[in-house]
Amino acid sequence: MGNSDMNTTQHEKYKLNVGKIDEGFVIDHIRPGRGLTLYHDMGLNKLDCSVAIIQNAFSRKMGKKDIIKVETSIDNFNLDIISLLDHNATVDVIKNGEIIDKPELPLPKEVKNIIKCKNPRCISSIEQGLDQIFVLTDAETATYRCKYCETEYGNN
Amino acid sequence: MRHLMTPLDLSVEELDKLMDTAEDIKEQPDKYAHACDGRVLATLFYEPSTRTRLSFEAAMLHLGGKTLGFADAGSSSAAKGESVADTIRVASCFADIAAMRHFKEGAPMVAAQFAQIPVINAGDGGHQHPTQTLTDLMTMRSVRGSLSDMKIGMCGDLKFGRTVHSLIRALLRYNNVSFVFISPDELRLPDYMIEELDSHEGVEYTEVTKLEDALPELDVLYMTRVQKERFFNEEDYVRLKDFYILDSRKMEHAREDMIVLHPLPRVNEIAVEIDNDPRAKYFDQVKNGMYIRMALILMLLEIQVK
Ligand SMILES: [Zn+2]
């Protein structure tokens, strides 16, 4: 932390008090408002390493964006969930303070038991032992819908 | 093995064949009277819907088959907490085909996943009601000869009435169908349906708030219920509800060959004085509903009648 702080410009220093990370990953360009959903749905709330969510950060490209920084290895995470929620988000993998990888986000046709349908009227809310299945219904917009009630993921 | 979950499970060609069969049954019922001898339909109704259940049972009985099942969740093992998956596994042992009604969206899809027999969605919590949509389509085609080249007005609750959305999607597959959406501002078609309409090139539609304004140009008027609980306050409901009641005075604006449809049951949105108007076709729909279900049972059981 100490060293990298020395390198930041004065401007960056006063922006937000979230330092660079040495080891971990950054999910960037998240559609504003979806950062917190991603945080919960990826299970980042259950980690004991440091996790930062920045909401409504300034973005030249998007106006506003959410960013999530996580100080742990990306290997334990299923990246499907990021593209399910926001296919325009990007991932930077960080090692020794440097970006070492920008993994391509997959766009699977169907996902099982990664996300839960949030529609309270959906059968999946009461049927025991039922797989939570989401189906890619529009590849262009990366829209996923619950197989059962057709509710769009991330749109509620 | 096939199931029917949404109207769009059937291609336009399959739908045409299905409606042809239904028309043939209507004309020559005797020919089909024993087509399902020895077959059993299970009607698994987790919420009561007497009209739909009777229609399915009548359909199977008129084909020579038998029926069993339950009419609401309270009288079934579902009340004891049995899952949809287990219920359909059990029903698969006793029946050759099942029709399932459920208060939760997607329940028939779960059933289809675990069934050894074809499953028909008989309505899932306002999500889909494909046999109603098939009934609507058949009635329009039966009276007009075709589902192409028409202007259809849809009146009432266009926001929450998702069976209206299903009907729109089904009609978008035919040529030269244009739409007039008649509803109060509060119950307008949702944005995602408007986007869907816009994505179909050349499809014309307009939105109006007064039924009278739309009536003169319509070939078909599809009425739905405007439920009181959809309004924020009593005042709005009282102010608006009369706009969406069809009576003989409003019918004077309509053409001689326009037809009026309604999925029934109606509350007060169509005045009873119209029932004898030859343009009122909503009671024909009830009969057509049975014929189309007969055709559907035959199709899913892969029974050919020569
Ligand atoms: Zn669902």
Coordinates of C-alpha atoms and ligand atoms in Angstrom, one line a residue:
Chain A
M1 CA 0.0 0.0 0.0
G2 CA 2.6 2.5 1.2
N3 CA 4.7 2.3 -1.9
S4 CA 2.0 2.5 -4.4
D5 CA 0.5 5.5 -2.7
M6 CA 3.7 7.4 -3.4
N7 CA 3.2 6.8 -7.1
T8 CA -0.3 8.1 -7.4
T9 CA -0.8 11.6 -8.7
Q10 CA -2.2 14.3 -6.5
H11 CA -5.5 14.1 -8.4
E12 CA -6.0 10.4 -7.9
K13 CA -5.2 10.7 -4.3
Y14 CA -8.1 12.9 -3.5
K15 CA -10.6 11.0 -5.7
L16 CA -11.6 8.2 -3.4
N17 CA -9.8 6.6 -0.6
V18 CA -9.3 3.2 -2.3
G19 CA -5.8 2.2 -2.9
K20 CA -4.3 0.1 -5.7
I21 CA -4.2 -3.6 -5.1
D22 CA -1.1 -5.8 -5.3
E23 CA -2.8 -9.1 -5.8
G24 CA -6.4 -9.7 -6.9
F25 CA -8.8 -8.4 -9.5
V26 CA -10.8 -5.4 -10.5
I27 CA -14.2 -5.6 -12.2
D28 CA -14.6 -2.3 -14.1
H29 CA -17.1 -0.6 -16.3
I30 CA -20.1 -2.1 -14.4
R31 CA -23.3 -0.5 -15.3
P32 CA -24.1 1.9 -12.5
G33 CA -26.3 0.4 -9.9
R34 CA -25.4 -3.2 -10.7
G35 CA -22.2 -3.3 -8.6
L36 CA -23.9 -4.1 -5.4
T37 CA -25.9 -6.9 -7.1
L38 CA -22.7 -8.3 -8.5
Y39 CA -21.1 -8.1 -5.0
H40 CA -23.9 -10.2 -3.5
D41 CA -24.5 -12.6 -6.4
M42 CA -20.7 -13.4 -6.7
G43 CA -20.6 -14.1 -3.0
L44 CA -18.0 -11.3 -2.4
N45 CA -19.9 -10.4 0.7
K46 CA -18.7 -13.7 2.2
L47 CA -15.0 -13.1 1.7
D48 CA -12.7 -12.0 4.6
C49 CA -10.2 -10.2 2.3
S50 CA -10.7 -6.6 1.5
V51 CA -13.3 -5.8 -1.1
A52 CA -14.1 -2.3 -2.3
I53 CA -17.2 -1.3 -4.2
I54 CA -17.2 2.1 -5.8
Q55 CA -20.5 3.3 -7.0
N56 CA -21.1 6.0 -9.6
A57 CA -17.5 6.5 -10.3
F58 CA -16.7 9.0 -13.1
S59 CA -16.2 7.3 -16.5
R60 CA -15.3 9.1 -19.7
K61 CA -17.0 6.4 -21.7
M62 CA -20.1 5.7 -19.7
G63 CA -20.6 8.8 -17.6
K64 CA -20.9 6.8 -14.5
K65 CA -19.9 3.3 -13.6
D66 CA -19.5 1.0 -10.7
I67 CA -16.1 -0.7 -9.9
I68 CA -15.3 -3.6 -7.6
K69 CA -11.8 -4.3 -6.3
V70 CA -11.1 -7.6 -4.6
E71 CA -7.8 -8.6 -2.9
T72 CA -7.9 -12.3 -3.5
S73 CA -7.2 -14.7 -6.4
I74 CA -9.7 -14.8 -9.2
D75 CA -9.4 -18.5 -9.6
N76 CA -12.1 -19.2 -7.1
F77 CA -14.7 -17.3 -9.0
N78 CA -17.1 -18.2 -11.8
L79 CA -16.8 -15.4 -14.3
D80 CA -20.1 -16.4 -16.0
I81 CA -21.9 -14.4 -13.4
I82 CA -20.3 -11.1 -14.5
S83 CA -21.4 -11.5 -18.1
L84 CA -24.8 -12.6 -16.9
L85 CA -25.3 -9.4 -15.0
D86 CA -23.5 -7.0 -17.3
H87 CA -21.7 -8.2 -20.4
N88 CA -20.0 -4.8 -20.9
A89 CA -18.1 -5.1 -17.6
T90 CA -14.4 -5.8 -17.8
V91 CA -12.0 -7.8 -15.6
D92 CA -8.4 -6.9 -14.8
V93 CA -6.3 -9.5 -13.0
I94 CA -3.6 -7.9 -10.9
K95 CA -0.4 -9.4 -9.7
N96 CA 2.5 -7.5 -8.0
G97 CA 0.5 -4.4 -8.7
E98 CA 0.4 -4.9 -12.5
I99 CA -2.4 -6.0 -14.7
I100 CA -1.4 -9.4 -16.0
D101 CA -4.6 -10.6 -17.7
K102 CA -7.9 -9.3 -19.0
P103 CA -9.9 -12.5 -19.3
E104 CA -12.6 -12.6 -21.9
L105 CA -16.0 -12.9 -20.3
P106 CA -17.9 -16.0 -21.5
L107 CA -21.5 -15.8 -22.7
P108 CA -22.9 -19.2 -21.9
K109 CA -26.1 -20.4 -23.5
E110 CA -27.4 -21.7 -20.2
V111 CA -26.3 -21.5 -16.6
K112 CA -27.3 -23.7 -13.8
N113 CA -27.3 -22.8 -10.1
I114 CA -25.1 -19.7 -10.4
I115 CA -27.8 -17.1 -9.9
K116 CA -31.2 -17.2 -8.4
C117 CA -34.5 -16.0 -9.9
K118 CA -35.7 -13.0 -7.8
N119 CA -39.3 -13.1 -9.0
P120 CA -41.4 -14.0 -5.9
R121 CA -44.1 -15.4 -8.2
C122 CA -41.7 -17.9 -9.8
I123 CA -42.1 -21.6 -9.1
S124 CA -38.3 -21.7 -8.3
S125 CA -39.1 -19.7 -5.1
I126 CA -41.0 -22.7 -3.6
E127 CA -40.1 -25.9 -5.5
Q128 CA -37.6 -27.8 -3.4
G129 CA -34.4 -29.0 -5.0
L130 CA -35.1 -27.3 -8.3
D131 CA -32.1 -26.3 -10.4
Q132 CA -31.9 -22.5 -10.9
I133 CA -31.6 -22.3 -14.7
F134 CA -31.1 -19.1 -16.7
V135 CA -31.1 -19.1 -20.5
L136 CA -29.4 -16.7 -22.9
T137 CA -32.4 -15.3 -24.8
D138 CA -30.7 -12.5 -26.7
A139 CA -27.0 -12.7 -27.4
E140 CA -26.8 -9.2 -28.8
T141 CA -27.9 -7.6 -25.5
A142 CA -26.7 -10.5 -23.4
T143 CA -30.1 -11.0 -21.9
Y144 CA -30.6 -13.9 -19.6
R145 CA -34.0 -15.1 -18.5
C146 CA -35.2 -17.5 -15.9
K147 CA -36.1 -20.8 -17.7
Y148 CA -39.3 -21.0 -15.7
C149 CA -40.9 -17.6 -15.4
E150 CA -38.9 -15.8 -18.1
T151 CA -37.9 -12.9 -15.8
E152 CA -34.8 -11.1 -17.0
Y153 CA -31.8 -11.4 -14.7
G154 CA -30.6 -8.1 -13.3
N155 CA -33.7 -6.2 -14.3
N156 CA -35.4 -6.0 -11.0
Chain B
M1 CA -42.3 -36.3 -26.6
R2 CA -43.6 -32.7 -26.8
H3 CA -45.1 -30.3 -24.3
L4 CA -47.0 -27.1 -24.7
M5 CA -45.7 -24.3 -22.5
T6 CA -46.2 -21.1 -24.6
P7 CA -48.1 -20.5 -27.8
L8 CA -44.8 -19.9 -29.6
D9 CA -43.8 -23.5 -29.0
L10 CA -45.8 -24.2 -32.1
S11 CA -44.6 -23.0 -35.5
V12 CA -47.1 -21.1 -37.8
E13 CA -47.4 -24.3 -39.9
E14 CA -48.0 -26.5 -36.9
L15 CA -50.6 -24.0 -35.6
D16 CA -52.3 -24.0 -38.9
K17 CA -52.5 -27.8 -38.9
L18 CA -53.8 -27.8 -35.3
M19 CA -56.5 -25.3 -36.2
D20 CA -57.4 -27.4 -39.3
T21 CA -57.9 -30.4 -37.1
A22 CA -59.9 -28.4 -34.6
E23 CA -62.2 -27.2 -37.4
D24 CA -62.5 -30.8 -38.7
I25 CA -63.5 -32.0 -35.2
K26 CA -66.1 -29.2 -35.1
E27 CA -67.6 -30.4 -38.4
Q28 CA -67.4 -34.2 -37.9
P29 CA -67.2 -34.9 -34.2
D30 CA -68.2 -38.5 -34.7
K31 CA -65.1 -39.2 -36.5
Y32 CA -63.1 -38.4 -33.4
A33 CA -65.4 -39.8 -30.8
H34 CA -63.2 -42.8 -30.0
A35 CA -59.8 -41.5 -31.0
C36 CA -58.6 -41.5 -27.3
D37 CA -60.4 -44.7 -26.2
G38 CA -58.4 -46.1 -23.2
R39 CA -56.4 -42.9 -22.8
V40 CA -56.4 -40.8 -19.6
L41 CA -55.9 -37.1 -19.1
A42 CA -54.7 -35.9 -15.7
T43 CA -56.0 -32.4 -14.8
L44 CA -53.6 -31.1 -12.1
F45 CA -55.1 -27.8 -11.0
Y46 CA -53.3 -26.2 -8.1
E47 CA -55.6 -23.2 -8.3
P48 CA -59.3 -23.5 -9.2
S49 CA -60.3 -22.5 -12.8
T50 CA -63.5 -24.2 -13.4
R51 CA -63.9 -23.1 -17.0
T52 CA -60.5 -24.2 -18.1
R53 CA -60.6 -27.5 -16.3
L54 CA -64.1 -28.3 -17.7
S55 CA -62.9 -27.5 -21.2
F56 CA -59.9 -29.9 -20.9
E57 CA -62.1 -32.6 -19.4
A58 CA -64.8 -32.2 -22.0
A59 CA -62.2 -32.3 -24.7
M60 CA -60.8 -35.7 -23.4
L61 CA -64.3 -37.1 -22.9
H62 CA -65.4 -36.2 -26.4
L63 CA -62.4 -38.0 -27.7
G64 CA -63.5 -41.2 -25.8
G65 CA -60.9 -40.8 -23.1
K66 CA -61.1 -40.5 -19.4
T67 CA -59.9 -37.9 -16.9
L68 CA -58.6 -37.8 -13.3
G69 CA -57.0 -35.1 -11.2
F70 CA -57.6 -32.5 -8.6
A71 CA -59.3 -29.1 -8.8
D72 CA -57.4 -27.0 -6.3
A73 CA -54.2 -27.3 -4.2
G74 CA -56.2 -27.7 -1.0
S75 CA -57.5 -31.1 -2.0
S76 CA -54.2 -32.4 -3.3
S77 CA -51.0 -33.7 -2.0
A78 CA -49.6 -30.3 -2.9
A79 CA -51.2 -29.1 0.3
K80 CA -49.0 -31.5 2.2
G81 CA -45.9 -29.9 0.6
E82 CA -45.3 -32.3 -2.3
S83 CA -43.2 -30.8 -5.0
V84 CA -44.5 -30.3 -8.6
A85 CA -41.7 -32.7 -9.7
D86 CA -43.0 -35.5 -7.5
T87 CA -46.6 -34.9 -8.4
I88 CA -46.0 -35.1 -12.1
R89 CA -43.9 -38.3 -11.6
V90 CA -46.8 -39.9 -9.9
A91 CA -49.3 -38.6 -12.5
S92 CA -47.1 -40.1 -15.2
C93 CA -47.9 -43.5 -13.8
F94 CA -51.6 -43.1 -14.0
A95 CA -52.2 -40.9 -17.1
D96 CA -51.1 -40.5 -20.7
I97 CA -51.1 -36.7 -20.8
A98 CA -51.5 -33.9 -18.2
A99 CA -52.8 -30.4 -18.1
M100 CA -51.4 -28.3 -15.3
R101 CA -52.7 -25.1 -13.8
H102 CA -50.6 -23.5 -11.1
F103 CA -50.5 -20.2 -9.2
K104 CA -46.7 -20.0 -9.6
E105 CA -45.1 -18.9 -12.9
G106 CA -43.2 -21.7 -14.7
A107 CA -44.6 -24.6 -12.7
P108 CA -45.8 -26.5 -15.8
M109 CA -42.2 -26.1 -17.2
V110 CA -40.9 -27.8 -14.1
A111 CA -43.5 -30.5 -14.6
A112 CA -42.4 -31.0 -18.2
Q113 CA -38.9 -31.4 -17.0
F114 CA -39.8 -34.4 -14.9
A115 CA -42.7 -35.9 -16.8
Q116 CA -42.8 -39.1 -18.7
I117 CA -46.0 -37.8 -20.4
P118 CA -46.8 -34.7 -22.4
V119 CA -47.6 -31.7 -20.3
I120 CA -49.9 -28.8 -21.3
N121 CA -49.6 -25.5 -19.5
A122 CA -53.2 -24.7 -18.5
G123 CA -52.2 -21.3 -17.1
D124 CA -49.3 -20.4 -14.7
G125 CA -50.0 -17.5 -12.5
G126 CA -50.8 -15.0 -15.3
H127 CA -47.5 -15.8 -17.1
Q128 CA -48.7 -17.9 -20.0
H129 CA -52.0 -19.4 -20.9
P130 CA -51.3 -21.0 -24.3
T131 CA -54.6 -22.8 -24.8
Q132 CA -56.4 -19.5 -24.3
T133 CA -54.2 -17.9 -26.9
L134 CA -54.9 -20.8 -29.3
T135 CA -58.6 -20.4 -28.7
D136 CA -58.4 -16.7 -29.5
L137 CA -56.5 -17.4 -32.7
M138 CA -58.8 -20.2 -33.8
T139 CA -61.9 -18.0 -33.3
M140 CA -60.4 -15.2 -35.3
R141 CA -59.4 -17.5 -38.1
S142 CA -62.7 -19.4 -38.0
V143 CA -64.7 -16.2 -38.5
R144 CA -62.3 -14.3 -40.8
G145 CA -60.8 -17.2 -42.7
S146 CA -57.3 -16.1 -42.0
L147 CA -55.1 -14.5 -39.4
S148 CA -53.4 -12.2 -41.8
D149 CA -54.5 -8.8 -43.0
M150 CA -56.4 -7.4 -40.1
K151 CA -56.5 -4.6 -37.6
I152 CA -57.1 -5.7 -34.1
G153 CA -57.9 -3.5 -31.2
M154 CA -56.9 -4.6 -27.7
C155 CA -58.8 -2.9 -24.9
G156 CA -58.4 -2.8 -21.2
D157 CA -55.5 -3.9 -19.0
L158 CA -52.6 -4.1 -21.4
K159 CA -49.9 -3.6 -18.7
F160 CA -50.4 -6.6 -16.5
G161 CA -52.4 -8.8 -18.8
R162 CA -49.6 -11.0 -20.0
T163 CA -52.0 -13.2 -22.0
V164 CA -52.6 -10.2 -24.1
H165 CA -48.8 -10.0 -24.7
S166 CA -48.8 -13.7 -25.7
L167 CA -51.6 -13.0 -28.2
I168 CA -49.6 -10.0 -29.6
R169 CA -46.5 -12.2 -30.0
A170 CA -48.5 -14.9 -31.7
L171 CA -50.1 -12.4 -34.2
L172 CA -46.8 -10.8 -35.0
R173 CA -46.0 -14.0 -37.0
Y174 CA -48.7 -13.2 -39.5
N175 CA -48.7 -10.8 -42.4
N176 CA -50.2 -7.4 -42.3
V177 CA -51.6 -7.4 -38.8
S178 CA -51.9 -4.0 -37.3
F179 CA -52.7 -3.1 -33.7
V180 CA -54.7 -0.5 -31.8
F181 CA -54.0 -0.5 -28.1
I182 CA -56.8 1.0 -26.1
S183 CA -56.2 1.6 -22.4
P184 CA -55.9 4.2 -19.7
D185 CA -52.4 5.7 -19.3
E186 CA -52.0 3.7 -16.1
L187 CA -52.5 0.4 -17.9
R188 CA -50.6 1.0 -21.2
L189 CA -48.5 -1.7 -22.8
P190 CA -45.2 -2.0 -21.1
D191 CA -42.0 -0.6 -22.8
Y192 CA -40.6 -4.1 -23.5
M193 CA -43.6 -4.9 -25.5
I194 CA -43.4 -1.7 -27.4
E195 CA -39.7 -2.4 -28.1
E196 CA -40.7 -5.9 -29.4
L197 CA -43.3 -4.3 -31.7
D198 CA -40.8 -1.8 -33.0
S199 CA -38.3 -4.6 -33.7
H200 CA -40.7 -6.1 -36.2
E201 CA -40.3 -4.2 -39.4
G202 CA -43.5 -2.8 -41.0
V203 CA -45.8 -3.5 -38.1
E204 CA -48.1 -0.7 -37.5
Y205 CA -49.6 0.1 -34.1
T206 CA -51.2 3.1 -32.4
E207 CA -52.1 3.7 -28.7
V208 CA -55.4 5.5 -27.8
T209 CA -57.2 6.1 -24.6
K210 CA -60.8 6.1 -25.9
L211 CA -62.6 3.0 -27.2
E212 CA -64.9 5.1 -29.5
D213 CA -62.0 6.6 -31.3
A214 CA -60.6 3.2 -32.3
L215 CA -63.8 1.3 -33.0
P216 CA -64.7 2.4 -36.6
E217 CA -61.4 1.0 -38.1
L218 CA -61.2 -2.4 -36.4
D219 CA -61.7 -5.9 -37.8
V220 CA -61.4 -7.4 -34.3
L221 CA -61.9 -6.0 -30.9
Y222 CA -60.3 -8.0 -28.1
M223 CA -61.7 -6.9 -24.7
T224 CA -60.1 -7.7 -21.4
R225 CA -61.0 -7.0 -17.8
V226 CA -59.9 -3.8 -16.1
Q227 CA -59.5 -4.8 -12.5
K228 CA -60.2 -2.3 -9.8
E229 CA -57.1 -3.3 -7.8
R230 CA -54.9 -2.1 -10.7
F231 CA -55.7 1.5 -9.9
F232 CA -54.1 3.7 -7.4
N233 CA -57.3 5.1 -6.2
E234 CA -61.1 4.7 -6.4
E235 CA -61.5 8.0 -8.2
D236 CA -59.4 7.1 -11.1
Y237 CA -61.1 3.8 -11.4
V238 CA -64.6 5.3 -11.4
R239 CA -63.5 8.0 -13.8
L240 CA -62.0 5.6 -16.3
K241 CA -63.9 2.4 -16.1
D242 CA -66.8 3.6 -18.4
F243 CA -64.4 4.3 -21.2
Y244 CA -63.7 0.6 -21.4
I245 CA -67.1 -0.8 -21.1
L246 CA -68.5 -1.9 -24.4
D247 CA -72.2 -1.2 -24.8
S248 CA -74.6 -1.0 -27.8
R249 CA -74.1 2.8 -28.1
K250 CA -70.4 2.3 -28.6
M251 CA -71.0 -0.7 -30.9
E252 CA -72.8 1.8 -33.3
H253 CA -69.3 3.1 -34.2
A254 CA -68.1 -0.3 -35.2
R255 CA -68.2 -1.9 -38.6
E256 CA -70.9 -4.5 -39.5
D257 CA -68.2 -7.2 -39.8
M258 CA -66.1 -6.4 -36.8
I259 CA -66.0 -9.2 -34.2
V260 CA -65.8 -8.9 -30.4
L261 CA -63.7 -11.3 -28.4
H262 CA -63.2 -11.7 -24.7
P263 CA -61.3 -14.4 -22.8
L264 CA -64.1 -14.6 -20.2
P265 CA -65.2 -14.5 -17.5
R266 CA -66.3 -10.9 -18.0
V267 CA -67.3 -8.7 -15.1
N268 CA -68.9 -5.6 -16.6
E269 CA -66.7 -4.6 -19.5
I270 CA -69.1 -6.0 -22.0
A271 CA -72.8 -5.0 -21.4
V272 CA -75.1 -8.1 -21.7
E273 CA -77.2 -6.2 -24.3
I274 CA -74.4 -7.0 -26.8
D275 CA -74.6 -10.7 -26.3
N276 CA -77.2 -11.1 -29.0
D277 CA -75.3 -8.9 -31.5
P278 CA -74.0 -11.2 -34.3
R279 CA -70.6 -9.5 -33.9
A280 CA -70.3 -10.9 -30.3
K281 CA -68.1 -14.0 -30.7
Y282 CA -67.1 -14.6 -27.1
F283 CA -69.4 -17.5 -26.5
D284 CA -68.1 -19.1 -29.7
Q285 CA -64.7 -18.9 -28.1
V286 CA -65.8 -21.3 -25.4
K287 CA -66.7 -24.0 -27.9
N288 CA -63.6 -23.4 -30.0
G289 CA -61.6 -23.7 -26.8
M290 CA -62.8 -27.3 -26.4
Y291 CA -62.1 -28.2 -30.1
I292 CA -58.6 -26.7 -30.0
R293 CA -57.8 -28.6 -26.8
M294 CA -59.1 -31.8 -28.5
A295 CA -56.8 -31.2 -31.4
L296 CA -53.9 -30.5 -29.1
I297 CA -54.4 -33.7 -27.1
L298 CA -54.4 -35.6 -30.4
M299 CA -51.3 -33.9 -31.5
L300 CA -49.3 -34.4 -28.3
L301 CA -50.4 -38.0 -28.1
E302 CA -49.4 -38.4 -31.8
I303 CA -52.8 -39.9 -32.7
Q304 CA -53.8 -39.6 -36.3
V305 CA -57.5 -39.8 -37.2
K306 CA -58.2 -40.8 -40.8
Ligands
ZN1 ZN -38.1 -17.4 -12.4

